[in-house]
């Protein structure tokens, strides 16, 4: 499903130049559940943004379902993103003026679902994540962990084939964290591909494989789960 | 240093009414290191904002150094906040147009320190937290864990007697998390009072005492460290 070849991302503005990804190679098979770990600043979120079609690499190739998206732009990239990818951001990125349920319905607008079906699905997901009594709160009226769970529900709402989760349990107590992992495991079991960044070894242990990043490079295949 | 009596906080806007804190009682002695744990949505950040003089309770009392601040407003509250409290926010709240080092210098402006001394202190703190090569990056040019460390440095810059840390290691790998805890333990050892919210039991274990919140109430004294 995902094949990344010699991916390079250089941030360069004014006096600043950072090589965030340095010829990174990675493959994720359709239906796999992969965890990505690595030190703060090692390039994980940068990689995720490229995988999520939210950013383009400086050089190198990214094949999503066999299609080279690394040179796509604007509307083409957005179309693929909306159809294929659910993204859980490290800092949530909820729309501040929309309620929880409206935030979750957003991906469903693109799919032409009728209003009642959008609402039903959004409510069901939020209830599953323990937010049934917070449907009409705006992000500023939610705790950190509640905002995180709204971001998760939004990513899953459209049932996309690829789920990218950047630190989905960072703000959650053990109980809510278990609920989230339960939900991701169910999504995976129903055939979806899941790539998850985490600093929590007990979360990573629930994936099928762990890829470790260090200084913009992936130690692919050298650090298998259980080693 | 901190005494909170029958603290109540009710959020009430339109159809929404949430009792976030429900007659909460808590004491923290000068120089103590207390961890606060509890489920997502149990009222931890709400309590922290009141302790940090960023919000006022609906009812109840908050004595900071023997002074009743629960009925203070505006400038008086701000003055106490700037002089006495360093706050690490769950979502960082860095100023987006300032660089890392400028963000960290901010609390020092209130103290009339000369520019060269402000810069020296800010740089020293950032270097200690592994960000010596990120001084001139703006928040959007930093990873999640790097932003978190800038927020920590900013809270410590003015050497305030009370440090309030809301999930300071949530976005950090184990190595950076250890560096942060090391720094907080040093600050505590030099006489400061530290109150820290965390979902991580291994972080809470480094405090002298753990207070557990559930549904807006503190189980004070019933769950001591090691029980
Ligand atoms: N402005 C608001 N209006 C209405 N309800 C609110 C508001 N802010 C917070 N709440 C609610 O108050 C409760 C306590 O929120 P708080 O942020 O203190 O939780 P928390 O313990 O810090 O949770 P977490 O571990 O997820 O960060 C939550 O259930 C939240 O939905
Ligand atoms: N716009 C930018 N300009 C310059 N440097 C950047 C920019 N965005 C990110 N960086 C740098 O690129 C590196 C990788 O950042 P990235 O966000 O991918 O790290 P990460 O592995 O997700 O870290 P964390 O675990 O802390 O979230 C970091 O060192 C960061 O400072
Ligand atoms: Mg990141
Ligand atoms: Mg909180």
mmCIF file of C-alpha atoms in Angstrom, chain A residues 2-221:
data_model
loop_
_atom_site.group_PDB
_atom_site.id
_atom_site.type_symbol
_atom_site.label_atom_id
_atom_site.label_comp_id
_atom_site.label_asym_id
_atom_site.label_seq_id
_atom_site.Cartn_x
_atom_site.Cartn_y
_atom_site.Cartn_z
ATOM 1 C CA UNK A 2 2.838 2.365 0.898
ATOM 2 C CA UNK A 3 6.268 2.378 -0.695
ATOM 3 C CA UNK A 4 8.696 5.184 0.083
ATOM 4 C CA UNK A 5 12.082 5.317 -1.723
ATOM 5 C CA UNK A 6 15.038 7.507 -0.749
ATOM 6 C CA UNK A 7 12.732 10.109 0.782
ATOM 7 C CA UNK A 8 14.439 13.398 1.558
ATOM 8 C CA UNK A 9 12.856 16.375 3.329
ATOM 9 C CA UNK A 10 14.907 19.486 3.934
ATOM 10 C CA UNK A 11 13.429 22.481 5.730
ATOM 11 C CA UNK A 12 15.202 25.596 4.579
ATOM 12 C CA UNK A 13 14.136 29.125 5.546
ATOM 13 C CA UNK A 14 16.563 31.977 5.998
ATOM 14 C CA UNK A 15 19.454 30.864 8.176
ATOM 15 C CA UNK A 16 17.741 27.609 9.122
ATOM 16 C CA UNK A 17 18.420 24.350 7.314
ATOM 17 C CA UNK A 18 17.272 21.046 8.765
ATOM 18 C CA UNK A 19 17.507 17.661 7.041
ATOM 19 C CA UNK A 20 14.421 16.121 8.645
ATOM 20 C CA UNK A 21 14.406 12.996 6.425
ATOM 21 C CA UNK A 22 17.599 11.746 4.823
ATOM 22 C CA UNK A 23 16.971 9.122 2.079
ATOM 23 C CA UNK A 24 14.422 7.182 4.073
ATOM 24 C CA UNK A 25 13.066 3.870 2.776
ATOM 25 C CA UNK A 26 9.918 2.184 4.019
ATOM 26 C CA UNK A 27 7.250 -0.277 2.897
ATOM 27 C CA UNK A 28 3.883 -0.935 4.492
ATOM 28 C CA UNK A 29 1.727 -3.725 3.073
ATOM 29 C CA UNK A 30 -2.005 -3.381 2.567
ATOM 30 C CA UNK A 31 -3.767 -4.289 5.799
ATOM 31 C CA UNK A 32 -0.623 -4.100 7.965
ATOM 32 C CA UNK A 33 -0.432 -2.447 11.397
ATOM 33 C CA UNK A 34 2.933 -0.718 11.794
ATOM 34 C CA UNK A 35 4.199 1.342 14.737
ATOM 35 C CA UNK A 36 6.835 4.048 14.268
ATOM 36 C CA UNK A 37 9.054 4.967 17.213
ATOM 37 C CA UNK A 38 12.065 7.201 17.616
ATOM 38 C CA UNK A 39 13.505 10.134 19.561
ATOM 39 C CA UNK A 40 11.841 13.539 19.654
ATOM 40 C CA UNK A 41 12.871 15.391 16.484
ATOM 41 C CA UNK A 42 13.842 12.257 14.532
ATOM 42 C CA UNK A 43 11.419 12.955 11.662
ATOM 43 C CA UNK A 44 8.314 10.920 12.529
ATOM 44 C CA UNK A 45 5.683 13.655 12.079
ATOM 45 C CA UNK A 46 7.501 14.893 8.972
ATOM 46 C CA UNK A 47 7.254 11.396 7.488
ATOM 47 C CA UNK A 48 3.575 11.140 8.488
ATOM 48 C CA UNK A 49 2.712 14.422 6.758
ATOM 49 C CA UNK A 50 4.244 13.149 3.527
ATOM 50 C CA UNK A 51 2.495 9.764 3.865
ATOM 51 C CA UNK A 52 -0.737 11.673 4.525
ATOM 52 C CA UNK A 53 -0.369 13.742 1.337
ATOM 53 C CA UNK A 54 -0.194 16.917 3.432
ATOM 54 C CA UNK A 55 3.332 17.719 2.325
ATOM 55 C CA UNK A 56 5.658 16.800 -0.529
ATOM 56 C CA UNK A 57 9.225 15.540 -0.191
ATOM 57 C CA UNK A 58 12.294 17.525 -1.282
ATOM 58 C CA UNK A 59 13.305 14.457 -3.291
ATOM 59 C CA UNK A 60 12.581 10.726 -3.458
ATOM 60 C CA UNK A 61 9.421 8.815 -4.292
ATOM 61 C CA UNK A 62 6.174 7.964 -2.497
ATOM 62 C CA UNK A 63 3.957 5.326 -4.061
ATOM 63 C CA UNK A 64 0.472 5.048 -2.523
ATOM 64 C CA UNK A 65 -1.397 2.024 -3.900
ATOM 65 C CA UNK A 66 1.146 1.900 -6.709
ATOM 66 C CA UNK A 67 0.522 5.525 -7.730
ATOM 67 C CA UNK A 68 3.456 7.998 -7.544
ATOM 68 C CA UNK A 69 2.054 10.830 -5.436
ATOM 69 C CA UNK A 70 5.344 12.508 -4.608
ATOM 70 C CA UNK A 71 5.033 14.874 -7.541
ATOM 71 C CA UNK A 72 1.315 15.549 -7.243
ATOM 72 C CA UNK A 73 0.026 18.941 -6.175
ATOM 73 C CA UNK A 74 -3.002 20.864 -4.958
ATOM 74 C CA UNK A 75 -6.329 19.373 -5.970
ATOM 75 C CA UNK A 76 -5.056 15.945 -7.047
ATOM 76 C CA UNK A 77 -3.295 15.457 -3.715
ATOM 77 C CA UNK A 78 -6.349 16.705 -1.797
ATOM 78 C CA UNK A 79 -8.624 14.303 -3.670
ATOM 79 C CA UNK A 80 -6.485 11.299 -2.752
ATOM 80 C CA UNK A 81 -6.210 12.499 0.819
ATOM 81 C CA UNK A 82 -9.967 12.859 1.285
ATOM 82 C CA UNK A 83 -10.708 9.476 -0.269
ATOM 83 C CA UNK A 84 -8.003 7.305 1.162
ATOM 84 C CA UNK A 85 -6.545 8.717 4.368
ATOM 85 C CA UNK A 86 -7.669 9.393 7.944
ATOM 86 C CA UNK A 87 -5.116 11.511 9.836
ATOM 87 C CA UNK A 88 -4.880 11.910 13.609
ATOM 88 C CA UNK A 89 -2.645 14.922 14.266
ATOM 89 C CA UNK A 90 -0.176 15.188 17.148
ATOM 90 C CA UNK A 91 -1.805 18.503 18.054
ATOM 91 C CA UNK A 92 -5.354 17.491 17.038
ATOM 92 C CA UNK A 93 -6.079 20.396 14.628
ATOM 93 C CA UNK A 94 -9.787 20.514 15.442
ATOM 94 C CA UNK A 95 -11.835 23.400 14.047
ATOM 95 C CA UNK A 96 -12.355 25.663 17.065
ATOM 96 C CA UNK A 97 -15.777 27.014 16.091
ATOM 97 C CA UNK A 98 -17.347 23.599 15.447
ATOM 98 C CA UNK A 99 -18.712 21.243 18.064
ATOM 99 C CA UNK A 100 -17.253 17.760 18.569
ATOM 100 C CA UNK A 101 -19.919 16.098 16.437
ATOM 101 C CA UNK A 102 -19.561 18.690 13.650
ATOM 102 C CA UNK A 103 -15.787 18.208 13.631
ATOM 103 C CA UNK A 104 -16.257 14.449 13.259
ATOM 104 C CA UNK A 105 -18.804 14.831 10.445
ATOM 105 C CA UNK A 106 -16.426 16.923 8.360
ATOM 106 C CA UNK A 107 -14.820 14.060 6.335
ATOM 107 C CA UNK A 108 -18.294 12.732 5.575
ATOM 108 C CA UNK A 109 -19.345 15.926 3.805
ATOM 109 C CA UNK A 110 -17.007 15.031 0.933
ATOM 110 C CA UNK A 111 -18.737 11.713 0.450
ATOM 111 C CA UNK A 112 -22.204 13.002 -0.211
ATOM 112 C CA UNK A 113 -23.757 11.182 2.742
ATOM 113 C CA UNK A 114 -27.163 12.525 3.826
ATOM 114 C CA UNK A 115 -27.202 14.663 6.972
ATOM 115 C CA UNK A 116 -28.951 12.080 9.140
ATOM 116 C CA UNK A 117 -26.450 9.352 8.258
ATOM 117 C CA UNK A 118 -23.503 11.692 8.904
ATOM 118 C CA UNK A 119 -24.871 12.562 12.325
ATOM 119 C CA UNK A 120 -25.596 8.925 13.187
ATOM 120 C CA UNK A 121 -22.062 7.802 12.323
ATOM 121 C CA UNK A 122 -20.382 10.713 14.086
ATOM 122 C CA UNK A 123 -22.415 10.177 17.266
ATOM 123 C CA UNK A 124 -21.745 6.433 17.256
ATOM 124 C CA UNK A 125 -17.989 6.948 17.025
ATOM 125 C CA UNK A 126 -17.912 9.588 19.757
ATOM 126 C CA UNK A 127 -20.011 7.388 22.049
ATOM 127 C CA UNK A 128 -17.656 4.472 21.425
ATOM 128 C CA UNK A 129 -14.778 6.684 22.619
ATOM 129 C CA UNK A 130 -16.614 7.758 25.763
ATOM 130 C CA UNK A 131 -17.691 11.201 24.538
ATOM 131 C CA UNK A 132 -21.441 10.610 24.260
ATOM 132 C CA UNK A 133 -22.094 13.436 26.719
ATOM 133 C CA UNK A 134 -19.709 15.890 25.026
ATOM 134 C CA UNK A 135 -21.171 15.920 21.487
ATOM 135 C CA UNK A 136 -21.990 19.619 21.449
ATOM 136 C CA UNK A 137 -18.903 20.930 23.206
ATOM 137 C CA UNK A 138 -16.414 22.961 21.183
ATOM 138 C CA UNK A 139 -12.709 22.081 21.481
ATOM 139 C CA UNK A 140 -12.097 24.799 24.078
ATOM 140 C CA UNK A 141 -14.852 23.201 26.180
ATOM 141 C CA UNK A 142 -13.129 19.825 26.186
ATOM 142 C CA UNK A 143 -10.218 18.393 28.151
ATOM 143 C CA UNK A 144 -6.949 17.587 26.336
ATOM 144 C CA UNK A 145 -7.713 13.893 26.226
ATOM 145 C CA UNK A 146 -11.270 14.558 25.019
ATOM 146 C CA UNK A 147 -9.952 16.718 22.153
ATOM 147 C CA UNK A 148 -7.591 13.915 21.241
ATOM 148 C CA UNK A 149 -10.468 11.449 21.077
ATOM 149 C CA UNK A 150 -12.512 13.790 18.866
ATOM 150 C CA UNK A 151 -9.518 13.940 16.500
ATOM 151 C CA UNK A 152 -9.451 10.140 16.449
ATOM 152 C CA UNK A 153 -13.173 9.875 15.743
ATOM 153 C CA UNK A 154 -12.823 12.362 12.890
ATOM 154 C CA UNK A 155 -10.047 10.307 11.282
ATOM 155 C CA UNK A 156 -12.160 7.140 11.410
ATOM 156 C CA UNK A 157 -15.500 8.666 10.373
ATOM 157 C CA UNK A 158 -15.090 8.166 6.627
ATOM 158 C CA UNK A 159 -13.834 4.595 7.021
ATOM 159 C CA UNK A 160 -10.668 5.352 5.018
ATOM 160 C CA UNK A 161 -8.392 2.477 3.918
ATOM 161 C CA UNK A 162 -5.278 4.101 5.466
ATOM 162 C CA UNK A 163 -5.188 5.431 9.050
ATOM 163 C CA UNK A 164 -2.214 7.575 10.114
ATOM 164 C CA UNK A 165 -2.105 8.237 13.863
ATOM 165 C CA UNK A 166 0.479 10.625 15.318
ATOM 166 C CA UNK A 167 0.751 9.955 19.072
ATOM 167 C CA UNK A 168 -2.966 9.099 19.521
ATOM 168 C CA UNK A 169 -2.683 8.249 23.254
ATOM 169 C CA UNK A 170 -0.263 10.966 24.425
ATOM 170 C CA UNK A 171 -2.916 12.807 26.477
ATOM 171 C CA UNK A 172 -4.896 9.824 27.682
ATOM 172 C CA UNK A 173 -5.091 7.967 30.964
ATOM 173 C CA UNK A 174 -4.658 4.196 30.787
ATOM 174 C CA UNK A 175 -8.392 3.519 30.525
ATOM 175 C CA UNK A 176 -9.080 5.912 27.632
ATOM 176 C CA UNK A 177 -5.811 4.826 26.007
ATOM 177 C CA UNK A 178 -7.027 1.219 26.042
ATOM 178 C CA UNK A 179 -10.348 2.278 24.484
ATOM 179 C CA UNK A 180 -8.504 4.027 21.669
ATOM 180 C CA UNK A 181 -6.187 1.097 21.000
ATOM 181 C CA UNK A 182 -9.193 -1.247 21.076
ATOM 182 C CA UNK A 183 -10.847 0.886 18.406
ATOM 183 C CA UNK A 184 -7.706 0.981 16.225
ATOM 184 C CA UNK A 185 -7.275 -2.781 16.530
ATOM 185 C CA UNK A 186 -10.886 -3.298 15.431
ATOM 186 C CA UNK A 187 -10.359 -0.978 12.475
ATOM 187 C CA UNK A 188 -7.242 -2.958 11.564
ATOM 188 C CA UNK A 189 -9.085 -6.276 11.951
ATOM 189 C CA UNK A 190 -11.687 -5.111 9.434
ATOM 190 C CA UNK A 191 -8.979 -4.731 6.784
ATOM 191 C CA UNK A 192 -7.613 -1.218 7.153
ATOM 192 C CA UNK A 193 -3.932 -0.295 7.060
ATOM 193 C CA UNK A 194 -2.742 1.499 10.221
ATOM 194 C CA UNK A 195 0.503 3.418 10.728
ATOM 195 C CA UNK A 196 0.884 4.753 14.253
ATOM 196 C CA UNK A 197 3.577 6.965 15.796
ATOM 197 C CA UNK A 198 4.044 6.454 19.504
ATOM 198 C CA UNK A 199 6.514 6.990 22.312
ATOM 199 C CA UNK A 200 4.733 4.334 24.395
ATOM 200 C CA UNK A 201 6.310 0.886 24.101
ATOM 201 C CA UNK A 202 3.147 -0.825 25.343
ATOM 202 C CA UNK A 203 1.193 0.809 22.522
ATOM 203 C CA UNK A 204 3.835 -0.073 19.919
ATOM 204 C CA UNK A 205 3.763 -3.674 21.124
ATOM 205 C CA UNK A 206 0.214 -3.987 19.831
ATOM 206 C CA UNK A 207 1.288 -3.370 16.243
ATOM 207 C CA UNK A 208 2.509 -6.168 13.976
ATOM 208 C CA UNK A 209 5.866 -4.510 13.363
ATOM 209 C CA UNK A 210 7.908 -1.632 14.794
ATOM 210 C CA UNK A 211 9.945 0.692 12.575
ATOM 211 C CA UNK A 212 12.446 2.892 14.364
ATOM 212 C CA UNK A 213 13.482 6.336 13.113
ATOM 213 C CA UNK A 214 16.685 8.083 14.131
ATOM 214 C CA UNK A 215 17.968 11.335 12.589
ATOM 215 C CA UNK A 216 15.709 11.117 9.560
ATOM 216 C CA UNK A 217 16.459 7.487 8.690
ATOM 217 C CA UNK A 218 14.435 4.327 9.230
ATOM 218 C CA UNK A 219 15.994 1.229 10.726
ATOM 219 C CA UNK A 220 13.589 -0.860 8.679
ATOM 220 C CA UNK A 221 13.480 -4.533 9.358
#
